[in-house]
PDB file of N, CA and C in Angstrom:
ATOM      1  N   GLN A   1      -1.864   0.211  15.544  1.00 88.00           N
ATOM      2  CA  GLN A   1      -2.059  -1.215  15.428  1.00 88.00           C
ATOM      3  C   GLN A   1      -1.009  -1.479  15.069  1.00 88.00           C
ATOM      4  N   VAL A   2      -0.155  -0.952  14.062  1.00 96.00           N
ATOM      5  CA  VAL A   2       1.240  -2.062  12.921  1.00 96.00           C
ATOM      6  C   VAL A   2       2.315  -0.925  13.393  1.00 96.00           C
ATOM      7  N   GLN A   3       3.400  -1.601  13.973  1.00 98.00           N
ATOM      8  CA  GLN A   3       5.129  -0.833  14.155  1.00 98.00           C
ATOM      9  C   GLN A   3       6.069  -1.498  13.380  1.00 98.00           C
ATOM     10  N   LEU A   4       6.729  -0.847  12.569  1.00 98.00           N
ATOM     11  CA  LEU A   4       7.942  -1.457  11.733  1.00 98.00           C
ATOM     12  C   LEU A   4       9.238  -0.642  12.791  1.00 98.00           C
ATOM     13  N   VAL A   5       9.749  -1.505  12.877  1.00 98.00           N
ATOM     14  CA  VAL A   5      11.235  -1.464  13.193  1.00 98.00           C
ATOM     15  C   VAL A   5      12.278  -1.909  12.627  1.00 98.00           C
ATOM     16  N   GLU A   6      13.136  -0.953  12.126  1.00 98.00           N
ATOM     17  CA  GLU A   6      14.191  -1.389  11.262  1.00 98.00           C
ATOM     18  C   GLU A   6      15.757  -1.272  11.992  1.00 98.00           C
ATOM     19  N   SER A   7      16.540  -2.079  11.658  1.00 98.00           N
ATOM     20  CA  SER A   7      17.734  -3.107  12.238  1.00 98.00           C
ATOM     21  C   SER A   7      18.848  -2.857  10.834  1.00 98.00           C
ATOM     22  N   GLY A   8      20.401  -2.527  11.174  1.00 98.00           N
ATOM     23  CA  GLY A   8      21.048  -3.182  10.628  1.00 98.00           C
ATOM     24  C   GLY A   8      22.134  -1.960   9.839  1.00 98.00           C
ATOM     25  N   GLY A   9      21.622  -0.511   9.568  1.00 98.00           N
ATOM     26  CA  GLY A   9      22.102   0.046   8.981  1.00 98.00           C
ATOM     27  C   GLY A   9      23.352   0.265   9.055  1.00 98.00           C
ATOM     28  N   GLY A  10      24.334   0.808   8.543  1.00 98.00           N
ATOM     29  CA  GLY A  10      25.719   1.192   9.089  1.00 98.00           C
ATOM     30  C   GLY A  10      26.647   1.536   7.612  1.00 98.00           C
ATOM     31  N   LEU A  11      27.973   2.293   8.314  1.00 98.00           N
ATOM     32  CA  LEU A  11      28.465   2.429   6.957  1.00 98.00           C
ATOM     33  C   LEU A  11      29.410   1.406   6.699  1.00 98.00           C
ATOM     34  N   VAL A  12      29.576   1.137   5.297  1.00 98.00           N
ATOM     35  CA  VAL A  12      30.261   0.242   4.566  1.00 98.00           C
ATOM     36  C   VAL A  12      30.946   0.431   3.284  1.00 98.00           C
ATOM     37  N   GLN A  13      32.487  -0.096   3.349  1.00 98.00           N
ATOM     38  CA  GLN A  13      32.883   0.250   1.792  1.00 98.00           C
ATOM     39  C   GLN A  13      32.162  -0.359   0.343  1.00 98.00           C
ATOM     40  N   PRO A  14      32.651   0.582  -0.275  1.00 98.00           N
ATOM     41  CA  PRO A  14      31.998   0.002  -2.262  1.00 98.00           C
ATOM     42  C   PRO A  14      32.843  -1.771  -2.096  1.00 98.00           C
ATOM     43  N   GLY A  15      31.902  -2.516  -2.567  1.00 98.00           N
ATOM     44  CA  GLY A  15      31.564  -3.516  -3.215  1.00 98.00           C
ATOM     45  C   GLY A  15      31.401  -4.410  -1.455  1.00 98.00           C
ATOM     46  N   GLY A  16      31.225  -4.160  -0.622  1.00 98.00           N
ATOM     47  CA  GLY A  16      31.090  -4.812   0.498  1.00 98.00           C
ATOM     48  C   GLY A  16      29.248  -5.261   1.073  1.00 98.00           C
ATOM     49  N   SER A  17      28.978  -5.774   1.858  1.00 98.00           N
ATOM     50  CA  SER A  17      27.461  -6.226   2.660  1.00 98.00           C
ATOM     51  C   SER A  17      27.157  -5.897   3.215  1.00 98.00           C
ATOM     52  N   LEU A  18      25.775  -5.891   3.581  1.00 98.00           N
ATOM     53  CA  LEU A  18      25.007  -5.613   5.204  1.00 98.00           C
ATOM     54  C   LEU A  18      23.646  -6.231   4.379  1.00 98.00           C
ATOM     55  N   ARG A  19      23.197  -6.713   6.260  1.00 98.00           N
ATOM     56  CA  ARG A  19      22.096  -7.097   5.693  1.00 98.00           C
ATOM     57  C   ARG A  19      20.826  -6.542   6.431  1.00 98.00           C
ATOM     58  N   LEU A  20      19.769  -5.734   6.723  1.00 98.00           N
ATOM     59  CA  LEU A  20      18.962  -5.139   7.218  1.00 98.00           C
ATOM     60  C   LEU A  20      17.783  -6.018   7.476  1.00 98.00           C
ATOM     61  N   SER A  21      17.252  -5.647   9.035  1.00 98.00           N
ATOM     62  CA  SER A  21      16.000  -6.440   9.170  1.00 98.00           C
ATOM     63  C   SER A  21      15.041  -5.197   9.752  1.00 98.00           C
ATOM     64  N   CYS A  22      13.777  -5.904   9.979  1.00 98.00           N
ATOM     65  CA  CYS A  22      12.686  -5.301  10.187  1.00 98.00           C
ATOM     66  C   CYS A  22      11.864  -5.982  10.767  1.00 98.00           C
ATOM     67  N   THR A  23      11.529  -5.834  11.941  1.00 98.00           N
ATOM     68  CA  THR A  23      10.883  -6.141  12.806  1.00 98.00           C
ATOM     69  C   THR A  23       8.691  -6.270  12.512  1.00 98.00           C
ATOM     70  N   PHE A  24       8.328  -6.855  12.774  1.00 98.00           N
ATOM     71  CA  PHE A  24       6.601  -6.116  12.232  1.00 98.00           C
ATOM     72  C   PHE A  24       6.117  -6.287  13.786  1.00 98.00           C
ATOM     73  N   SER A  25       5.527  -5.668  14.137  1.00 98.00           N
ATOM     74  CA  SER A  25       4.684  -5.836  15.292  1.00 98.00           C
ATOM     75  C   SER A  25       3.036  -5.526  15.035  1.00 98.00           C
ATOM     76  N   GLY A  26       2.355  -6.409  15.703  1.00 95.00           N
ATOM     77  CA  GLY A  26       0.934  -6.102  15.376  1.00 95.00           C
ATOM     78  C   GLY A  26      -0.034  -7.407  15.201  1.00 95.00           C
ATOM     79  N   SER A  27      -0.724  -7.263  14.564  1.00 94.00           N
ATOM     80  CA  SER A  27      -1.682  -8.114  14.105  1.00 94.00           C
ATOM     81  C   SER A  27      -1.862  -8.451  12.356  1.00 94.00           C
ATOM     82  N   SER A  28      -2.181 -10.169  12.012  1.00 95.00           N
ATOM     83  CA  SER A  28      -2.268 -10.086  10.494  1.00 95.00           C
ATOM     84  C   SER A  28      -1.032 -10.085   9.486  1.00 95.00           C
ATOM     85  N   PHE A  29       0.082 -10.260  10.134  1.00 96.00           N
ATOM     86  CA  PHE A  29       1.411  -9.995   9.189  1.00 96.00           C
ATOM     87  C   PHE A  29       1.042 -10.942   7.870  1.00 96.00           C
ATOM     88  N   MET A  30       0.736 -11.998   7.814  1.00 96.00           N
ATOM     89  CA  MET A  30       0.208 -12.279   6.352  1.00 96.00           C
ATOM     90  C   MET A  30      -0.531 -11.793   5.525  1.00 96.00           C
ATOM     91  N   SER A  31      -1.484 -10.681   6.157  1.00 96.00           N
ATOM     92  CA  SER A  31      -2.442 -10.265   5.174  1.00 96.00           C
ATOM     93  C   SER A  31      -1.223  -8.982   4.056  1.00 96.00           C
ATOM     94  N   PHE A  32      -0.057  -8.753   4.640  1.00 97.00           N
ATOM     95  CA  PHE A  32       0.892  -7.388   4.393  1.00 97.00           C
ATOM     96  C   PHE A  32       2.007  -7.841   2.829  1.00 97.00           C
ATOM     97  N   ALA A  33       1.744  -7.276   2.148  1.00 98.00           N
ATOM     98  CA  ALA A  33       3.129  -7.392   1.000  1.00 98.00           C
ATOM     99  C   ALA A  33       3.758  -6.497   1.891  1.00 98.00           C
ATOM    100  N   MET A  34       5.121  -7.078   2.428  1.00 98.00           N
ATOM    101  CA  MET A  34       6.188  -6.436   2.389  1.00 98.00           C
ATOM    102  C   MET A  34       7.408  -5.664   1.475  1.00 98.00           C
ATOM    103  N   GLY A  35       7.907  -4.426   1.853  1.00 98.00           N
ATOM    104  CA  GLY A  35       8.870  -3.683   1.014  1.00 98.00           C
ATOM    105  C   GLY A  35       9.905  -3.508   1.777  1.00 98.00           C
ATOM    106  N   TRP A  36      10.746  -3.150   0.892  1.00 98.00           N
ATOM    107  CA  TRP A  36      12.250  -1.981   1.648  1.00 98.00           C
ATOM    108  C   TRP A  36      12.090  -0.487   0.309  1.00 98.00           C
ATOM    109  N   TYR A  37      12.347   0.335   0.792  1.00 98.00           N
ATOM    110  CA  TYR A  37      12.405   1.694  -0.086  1.00 98.00           C
ATOM    111  C   TYR A  37      13.367   2.363   0.371  1.00 98.00           C
ATOM    112  N   ARG A  38      14.010   3.121  -0.196  1.00 98.00           N
ATOM    113  CA  ARG A  38      15.276   4.421   0.312  1.00 98.00           C
ATOM    114  C   ARG A  38      15.017   5.676  -0.405  1.00 98.00           C
ATOM    115  N   GLN A  39      15.333   6.277   0.302  1.00 98.00           N
ATOM    116  CA  GLN A  39      15.343   7.734  -0.324  1.00 98.00           C
ATOM    117  C   GLN A  39      16.941   8.550  -0.071  1.00 98.00           C
ATOM    118  N   ALA A  40      17.127   8.755  -0.980  1.00 97.00           N
ATOM    119  CA  ALA A  40      18.910   9.324  -1.356  1.00 97.00           C
ATOM    120  C   ALA A  40      18.918  11.015  -1.129  1.00 97.00           C
ATOM    121  N   PRO A  41      19.808  11.676  -0.663  1.00 91.00           N
ATOM    122  CA  PRO A  41      19.965  13.056  -0.431  1.00 91.00           C
ATOM    123  C   PRO A  41      19.230  13.665  -1.701  1.00 91.00           C
ATOM    124  N   GLY A  42      18.322  14.580  -1.821  1.00 94.00           N
ATOM    125  CA  GLY A  42      17.798  15.530  -3.230  1.00 94.00           C
ATOM    126  C   GLY A  42      17.234  14.170  -3.758  1.00 94.00           C
ATOM    127  N   LYS A  43      16.642  13.173  -3.454  1.00 97.00           N
ATOM    128  CA  LYS A  43      16.203  12.283  -4.503  1.00 97.00           C
ATOM    129  C   LYS A  43      14.719  11.625  -3.931  1.00 97.00           C
ATOM    130  N   GLN A  44      13.646  12.009  -4.659  1.00 97.00           N
ATOM    131  CA  GLN A  44      12.598  10.763  -4.304  1.00 97.00           C
ATOM    132  C   GLN A  44      12.521   9.325  -3.521  1.00 97.00           C
ATOM    133  N   ARG A  45      11.416   9.259  -2.750  1.00 98.00           N
ATOM    134  CA  ARG A  45      11.505   7.684  -2.459  1.00 98.00           C
ATOM    135  C   ARG A  45      11.623   6.945  -3.470  1.00 98.00           C
ATOM    136  N   GLU A  46      12.398   5.649  -3.691  1.00 98.00           N
ATOM    137  CA  GLU A  46      11.711   4.935  -4.316  1.00 98.00           C
ATOM    138  C   GLU A  46      11.686   3.264  -4.067  1.00 98.00           C
ATOM    139  N   LEU A  47      11.187   2.415  -4.962  1.00 98.00           N
ATOM    140  CA  LEU A  47      11.172   1.061  -4.296  1.00 98.00           C
ATOM    141  C   LEU A  47      12.520   0.416  -4.306  1.00 98.00           C
ATOM    142  N   VAL A  48      13.089  -0.677  -3.430  1.00 98.00           N
ATOM    143  CA  VAL A  48      14.007  -1.289  -3.490  1.00 98.00           C
ATOM    144  C   VAL A  48      13.610  -2.699  -3.996  1.00 98.00           C
ATOM    145  N   ALA A  49      12.911  -3.735  -2.917  1.00 98.00           N
ATOM    146  CA  ALA A  49      11.924  -4.548  -3.276  1.00 98.00           C
ATOM    147  C   ALA A  49      10.563  -4.579  -2.862  1.00 98.00           C
ATOM    148  N   ASN A  50      10.228  -5.575  -2.980  1.00 98.00           N
ATOM    149  CA  ASN A  50       8.993  -5.773  -2.291  1.00 98.00           C
ATOM    150  C   ASN A  50       8.518  -7.537  -2.516  1.00 98.00           C
ATOM    151  N   ILE A  51       8.029  -8.263  -1.577  1.00 98.00           N
ATOM    152  CA  ILE A  51       7.937  -9.408  -1.224  1.00 98.00           C
ATOM    153  C   ILE A  51       6.562  -9.880  -0.546  1.00 98.00           C
ATOM    154  N   SER A  52       5.612 -10.583  -1.557  1.00 97.00           N
ATOM    155  CA  SER A  52       4.118 -11.181  -1.281  1.00 97.00           C
ATOM    156  C   SER A  52       3.861 -11.844   0.168  1.00 97.00           C
ATOM    157  N   SER A  53       2.852 -12.204   0.920  1.00 93.00           N
ATOM    158  CA  SER A  53       2.785 -13.253   1.846  1.00 93.00           C
ATOM    159  C   SER A  53       3.247 -14.890   1.522  1.00 93.00           C
ATOM    160  N   GLY A  54       3.094 -14.748  -0.058  1.00 93.00           N
ATOM    161  CA  GLY A  54       3.352 -16.127  -0.600  1.00 93.00           C
ATOM    162  C   GLY A  54       5.136 -16.343  -0.872  1.00 93.00           C
ATOM    163  N   LYS A  55       5.433 -15.145  -0.746  1.00 95.00           N
ATOM    164  CA  LYS A  55       7.160 -15.125  -1.000  1.00 95.00           C
ATOM    165  C   LYS A  55       7.232 -14.745  -2.368  1.00 95.00           C
ATOM    166  N   ILE A  56       6.610 -14.207  -3.701  1.00 97.00           N
ATOM    167  CA  ILE A  56       6.932 -13.589  -4.823  1.00 97.00           C
ATOM    168  C   ILE A  56       7.857 -12.519  -4.382  1.00 97.00           C
ATOM    169  N   THR A  57       8.104 -12.199  -5.134  1.00 98.00           N
ATOM    170  CA  THR A  57       9.491 -10.858  -4.645  1.00 98.00           C
ATOM    171  C   THR A  57       9.509 -10.387  -6.381  1.00 98.00           C
ATOM    172  N   ASN A  58       9.822  -8.819  -5.959  1.00 98.00           N
ATOM    173  CA  ASN A  58      10.173  -7.938  -7.333  1.00 98.00           C
ATOM    174  C   ASN A  58      11.317  -7.095  -6.782  1.00 98.00           C
ATOM    175  N   TYR A  59      11.992  -6.643  -7.282  1.00 98.00           N
ATOM    176  CA  TYR A  59      12.994  -5.923  -7.378  1.00 98.00           C
ATOM    177  C   TYR A  59      13.540  -4.484  -8.460  1.00 98.00           C
ATOM    178  N   ALA A  60      13.755  -3.367  -8.038  1.00 98.00           N
ATOM    179  CA  ALA A  60      14.449  -1.995  -9.058  1.00 98.00           C
ATOM    180  C   ALA A  60      15.381  -2.950  -9.513  1.00 98.00           C
ATOM    181  N   ASP A  61      15.113  -2.399 -10.931  1.00 98.00           N
ATOM    182  CA  ASP A  61      16.746  -2.941 -11.725  1.00 98.00           C
ATOM    183  C   ASP A  61      17.535  -2.602 -11.203  1.00 98.00           C
ATOM    184  N   SER A  62      18.126  -1.401 -10.513  1.00 98.00           N
ATOM    185  CA  SER A  62      19.274  -0.861  -9.781  1.00 98.00           C
ATOM    186  C   SER A  62      19.346  -1.733  -9.365  1.00 98.00           C
ATOM    187  N   VAL A  63      19.051  -2.982  -8.511  1.00 98.00           N
ATOM    188  CA  VAL A  63      19.850  -3.418  -7.264  1.00 98.00           C
ATOM    189  C   VAL A  63      19.446  -5.309  -7.662  1.00 98.00           C
ATOM    190  N   LYS A  64      18.761  -5.476  -8.405  1.00 98.00           N
ATOM    191  CA  LYS A  64      18.645  -6.849  -8.920  1.00 98.00           C
ATOM    192  C   LYS A  64      19.974  -7.565  -9.479  1.00 98.00           C
ATOM    193  N   GLY A  65      20.006  -8.630  -9.062  1.00 98.00           N
ATOM    194  CA  GLY A  65      21.453  -9.567  -8.918  1.00 98.00           C
ATOM    195  C   GLY A  65      22.579  -9.041  -7.897  1.00 98.00           C
ATOM    196  N   ARG A  66      22.097  -8.226  -7.132  1.00 98.00           N
ATOM    197  CA  ARG A  66      23.345  -7.743  -5.918  1.00 98.00           C
ATOM    198  C   ARG A  66      22.381  -8.032  -4.574  1.00 98.00           C
ATOM    199  N   PHE A  67      21.339  -7.685  -4.405  1.00 98.00           N
ATOM    200  CA  PHE A  67      19.668  -7.563  -2.796  1.00 98.00           C
ATOM    201  C   PHE A  67      19.113  -8.565  -3.203  1.00 98.00           C
ATOM    202  N   THR A  68      18.772  -9.121  -2.080  1.00 98.00           N
ATOM    203  CA  THR A  68      17.575 -10.629  -1.909  1.00 98.00           C
ATOM    204  C   THR A  68      16.633 -10.208  -0.840  1.00 98.00           C
ATOM    205  N   ILE A  69      15.300 -10.313  -1.395  1.00 98.00           N
ATOM    206  CA  ILE A  69      14.346  -9.512   0.069  1.00 98.00           C
ATOM    207  C   ILE A  69      13.991 -10.979   0.304  1.00 98.00           C
ATOM    208  N   SER A  70      13.700 -10.797   1.691  1.00 98.00           N
ATOM    209  CA  SER A  70      13.007 -12.481   2.443  1.00 98.00           C
ATOM    210  C   SER A  70      12.461 -12.092   3.592  1.00 98.00           C
ATOM    211  N   ARG A  71      10.896 -13.105   3.741  1.00 98.00           N
ATOM    212  CA  ARG A  71      10.448 -12.915   4.917  1.00 98.00           C
ATOM    213  C   ARG A  71      10.412 -14.032   5.984  1.00 98.00           C
ATOM    214  N   ASP A  72      10.543 -14.196   7.117  1.00 96.00           N
ATOM    215  CA  ASP A  72       9.883 -14.941   7.865  1.00 96.00           C
ATOM    216  C   ASP A  72       8.623 -14.601   8.547  1.00 96.00           C
ATOM    217  N   ASN A  73       7.686 -15.402   8.025  1.00 95.00           N
ATOM    218  CA  ASN A  73       6.034 -15.183   8.253  1.00 95.00           C
ATOM    219  C   ASN A  73       5.875 -15.958   9.849  1.00 95.00           C
ATOM    220  N   ALA A  74       7.151 -16.948  10.485  1.00 95.00           N
ATOM    221  CA  ALA A  74       6.845 -17.191  11.506  1.00 95.00           C
ATOM    222  C   ALA A  74       7.253 -16.196  12.470  1.00 95.00           C
ATOM    223  N   LEU A  75       8.225 -15.479  12.136  1.00 97.00           N
ATOM    224  CA  LEU A  75       8.959 -14.350  13.446  1.00 97.00           C
ATOM    225  C   LEU A  75       8.369 -13.379  12.793  1.00 97.00           C
ATOM    226  N   ALA A  76       7.567 -13.034  11.668  1.00 97.00           N
ATOM    227  CA  ALA A  76       6.879 -11.896  11.323  1.00 97.00           C
ATOM    228  C   ALA A  76       8.014 -10.485  11.089  1.00 97.00           C
ATOM    229  N   MET A  77       9.118 -11.311  10.437  1.00 98.00           N
ATOM    230  CA  MET A  77      10.167 -10.560  10.290  1.00 98.00           C
ATOM    231  C   MET A  77      10.669 -10.382   8.221  1.00 98.00           C
ATOM    232  N   VAL A  78      11.199  -9.447   7.967  1.00 98.00           N
ATOM    233  CA  VAL A  78      11.650  -9.163   6.978  1.00 98.00           C
ATOM    234  C   VAL A  78      12.540  -8.743   6.000  1.00 98.00           C
ATOM    235  N   TYR A  79      13.701  -8.887   5.922  1.00 98.00           N
ATOM    236  CA  TYR A  79      15.084  -8.629   5.840  1.00 98.00           C
ATOM    237  C   TYR A  79      15.861  -8.454   4.139  1.00 98.00           C
ATOM    238  N   LEU A  80      16.703  -7.703   4.166  1.00 98.00           N
ATOM    239  CA  LEU A  80      17.010  -7.280   2.693  1.00 98.00           C
ATOM    240  C   LEU A  80      18.692  -7.654   3.081  1.00 98.00           C
ATOM    241  N   GLN A  81      18.987  -8.450   1.911  1.00 98.00           N
ATOM    242  CA  GLN A  81      20.272  -8.429   2.151  1.00 98.00           C
ATOM    243  C   GLN A  81      21.032  -7.942   0.917  1.00 98.00           C
ATOM    244  N   MET A  82      22.033  -7.109   1.043  1.00 98.00           N
ATOM    245  CA  MET A  82      22.839  -6.178   0.408  1.00 98.00           C
ATOM    246  C   MET A  82      24.138  -6.703  -0.274  1.00 98.00           C
ATOM    247  N   THR A  83      24.719  -7.016  -1.013  1.00 98.00           N
ATOM    248  CA  THR A  83      26.084  -7.165  -1.645  1.00 98.00           C
ATOM    249  C   THR A  83      25.971  -6.319  -2.534  1.00 98.00           C
ATOM    250  N   SER A  84      27.662  -6.612  -2.915  1.00 98.00           N
ATOM    251  CA  SER A  84      28.336  -5.528  -3.848  1.00 98.00           C
ATOM    252  C   SER A  84      27.443  -4.110  -4.044  1.00 98.00           C
ATOM    253  N   LEU A  85      27.922  -3.627  -2.471  1.00 98.00           N
ATOM    254  CA  LEU A  85      27.425  -2.262  -2.636  1.00 98.00           C
ATOM    255  C   LEU A  85      28.170  -1.444  -3.113  1.00 98.00           C
ATOM    256  N   LYS A  86      26.863  -0.151  -3.961  1.00 98.00           N
ATOM    257  CA  LYS A  86      27.967   0.774  -4.540  1.00 98.00           C
ATOM    258  C   LYS A  86      27.624   1.986  -3.652  1.00 98.00           C
ATOM    259  N   PRO A  87      28.641   3.050  -3.763  1.00 98.00           N
ATOM    260  CA  PRO A  87      28.508   4.680  -3.552  1.00 98.00           C
ATOM    261  C   PRO A  87      26.857   5.264  -3.448  1.00 98.00           C
ATOM    262  N   GLU A  88      26.246   4.956  -4.973  1.00 97.00           N
ATOM    263  CA  GLU A  88      24.885   5.441  -4.843  1.00 97.00           C
ATOM    264  C   GLU A  88      23.928   4.517  -4.221  1.00 97.00           C
ATOM    265  N   ASP A  89      24.002   3.751  -3.754  1.00 98.00           N
ATOM    266  CA  ASP A  89      22.874   2.636  -2.637  1.00 98.00           C
ATOM    267  C   ASP A  89      22.946   3.809  -1.235  1.00 98.00           C
ATOM    268  N   THR A  90      23.984   4.724  -1.034  1.00 98.00           N
ATOM    269  CA  THR A  90      23.769   5.252   0.334  1.00 98.00           C
ATOM    270  C   THR A  90      22.580   6.307   0.656  1.00 98.00           C
ATOM    271  N   ALA A  91      21.225   5.711   1.250  1.00 98.00           N
ATOM    272  CA  ALA A  91      20.393   6.526   1.512  1.00 98.00           C
ATOM    273  C   ALA A  91      19.868   5.929   3.029  1.00 98.00           C
ATOM    274  N   VAL A  92      18.626   6.515   3.144  1.00 98.00           N
ATOM    275  CA  VAL A  92      17.756   5.633   4.716  1.00 98.00           C
ATOM    276  C   VAL A  92      16.692   5.196   4.215  1.00 98.00           C
ATOM    277  N   TYR A  93      17.013   3.750   4.386  1.00 98.00           N
ATOM    278  CA  TYR A  93      16.172   2.261   3.791  1.00 98.00           C
ATOM    279  C   TYR A  93      15.110   2.132   4.728  1.00 98.00           C
ATOM    280  N   TYR A  94      13.771   2.140   4.194  1.00 98.00           N
ATOM    281  CA  TYR A  94      12.544   2.378   5.323  1.00 98.00           C
ATOM    282  C   TYR A  94      11.904   0.923   4.550  1.00 98.00           C
ATOM    283  N   CYS A  95      11.584   0.269   6.061  1.00 98.00           N
ATOM    284  CA  CYS A  95      10.350  -1.076   5.722  1.00 98.00           C
ATOM    285  C   CYS A  95       9.224  -0.443   5.625  1.00 98.00           C
ATOM    286  N   ASN A  96       9.017  -0.991   4.821  1.00 98.00           N
ATOM    287  CA  ASN A  96       6.924  -0.992   4.459  1.00 98.00           C
ATOM    288  C   ASN A  96       6.264  -2.240   4.478  1.00 98.00           C
ATOM    289  N   ALA A  97       4.712  -1.930   4.612  1.00 98.00           N
ATOM    290  CA  ALA A  97       3.742  -3.034   5.037  1.00 98.00           C
ATOM    291  C   ALA A  97       2.781  -2.294   4.346  1.00 98.00           C
ATOM    292  N   HIS A  98       1.993  -3.337   3.550  1.00 97.00           N
ATOM    293  CA  HIS A  98       1.081  -2.663   2.628  1.00 97.00           C
ATOM    294  C   HIS A  98      -0.238  -3.510   2.448  1.00 97.00           C
ATOM    295  N   PHE A  99      -1.178  -3.461   2.517  1.00 96.00           N
ATOM    296  CA  PHE A  99      -2.470  -4.357   2.240  1.00 96.00           C
ATOM    297  C   PHE A  99      -3.382  -3.471   2.245  1.00 96.00           C
ATOM    298  N   GLY A 100      -3.833  -3.369   1.029  1.00 94.00           N
ATOM    299  CA  GLY A 100      -5.280  -2.436   0.397  1.00 94.00           C
ATOM    300  C   GLY A 100      -4.985  -0.748   0.774  1.00 94.00           C
ATOM    301  N   PRO A 101      -5.787  -0.284   1.339  1.00 95.00           N
ATOM    302  CA  PRO A 101      -5.927   1.021   1.798  1.00 95.00           C
ATOM    303  C   PRO A 101      -4.458   1.318   3.107  1.00 95.00           C
ATOM    304  N   MET A 102      -3.953  -0.052   3.563  1.00 94.00           N
ATOM    305  CA  MET A 102      -3.258   0.473   4.645  1.00 94.00           C
ATOM    306  C   MET A 102      -1.695   0.209   4.087  1.00 94.00           C
ATOM    307  N   ASP A 103      -1.084   1.345   4.775  1.00 96.00           N
ATOM    308  CA  ASP A 103       0.525   1.924   4.534  1.00 96.00           C
ATOM    309  C   ASP A 103       1.299   2.078   5.785  1.00 96.00           C
ATOM    310  N   TYR A 104       2.211   1.231   6.163  1.00 98.00           N
ATOM    311  CA  TYR A 104       2.853   1.368   7.373  1.00 98.00           C
ATOM    312  C   TYR A 104       4.264   1.503   7.000  1.00 98.00           C
ATOM    313  N   TRP A 105       4.651   2.535   7.405  1.00 98.00           N
ATOM    314  CA  TRP A 105       6.567   2.188   7.365  1.00 98.00           C
ATOM    315  C   TRP A 105       6.890   2.937   8.810  1.00 98.00           C
ATOM    316  N   GLY A 106       8.195   2.186   8.569  1.00 98.00           N
ATOM    317  CA  GLY A 106       9.152   2.370   9.697  1.00 98.00           C
ATOM    318  C   GLY A 106      10.032   3.470   9.991  1.00 98.00           C
ATOM    319  N   LYS A 107      10.744   3.608  11.080  1.00 98.00           N
ATOM    320  CA  LYS A 107      11.374   5.257  10.831  1.00 98.00           C
ATOM    321  C   LYS A 107      12.482   5.495  10.061  1.00 98.00           C
ATOM    322  N   GLY A 108      13.162   4.108   9.359  1.00 98.00           N
ATOM    323  CA  GLY A 108      14.241   4.378   8.659  1.00 98.00           C
ATOM    324  C   GLY A 108      15.417   4.094   9.519  1.00 98.00           C
ATOM    325  N   THR A 109      16.577   3.159   8.180  1.00 98.00           N
ATOM    326  CA  THR A 109      17.789   3.099   8.777  1.00 98.00           C
ATOM    327  C   THR A 109      19.162   3.070   7.868  1.00 98.00           C
ATOM    328  N   LEU A 110      19.830   4.354   8.200  1.00 98.00           N
ATOM    329  CA  LEU A 110      20.960   4.744   7.014  1.00 98.00           C
ATOM    330  C   LEU A 110      21.996   4.044   6.402  1.00 98.00           C
ATOM    331  N   VAL A 111      21.849   3.982   5.402  1.00 98.00           N
ATOM    332  CA  VAL A 111      23.112   3.134   4.781  1.00 98.00           C
ATOM    333  C   VAL A 111      24.246   3.821   4.229  1.00 98.00           C
ATOM    334  N   THR A 112      25.075   4.142   4.825  1.00 98.00           N
ATOM    335  CA  THR A 112      26.293   5.025   4.060  1.00 98.00           C
ATOM    336  C   THR A 112      27.219   3.801   3.422  1.00 98.00           C
ATOM    337  N   VAL A 113      27.510   4.089   1.719  1.00 98.00           N
ATOM    338  CA  VAL A 113      28.484   3.111   1.443  1.00 98.00           C
ATOM    339  C   VAL A 113      29.971   4.310   0.544  1.00 98.00           C
ATOM    340  N   SER A 114      30.953   3.995   1.295  1.00 97.00           N
ATOM    341  CA  SER A 114      31.876   4.785   1.063  1.00 97.00           C
ATOM    342  C   SER A 114      33.385   4.515   1.682  1.00 97.00           C
ATOM    343  N   SER A 115      33.971   5.096   1.036  1.00 95.00           N
ATOM    344  CA  SER A 115      35.493   4.599   1.243  1.00 95.00           C
ATOM    345  C   SER A 115      36.274   5.814   1.840  1.00 95.00           C
TER     346      SER A 115
END
């Protein structure tokens, strides 16, 4: 019923920037809080940032001041603008939609920060 598709991942140098996009297809986008999670090699999946339908945001301490999450409710899209990227940001980034017992995930997009 809900499908999430991420785009925008790739290779970037330390200190660089990248913008990830997530397209939501299905019904009731406004019912969902949206988020970005990431999973680095050998580590558990962790929250990067999330945003409510009213655009209230929350960030992991590790990315505060560097990443910005946003959503376009008219287009049913969510974005993650990443700046000042560090090698430790290297991970597969996943788009998430959450509402009550509903939890949907995209397939992920790989971000590699390396010189």
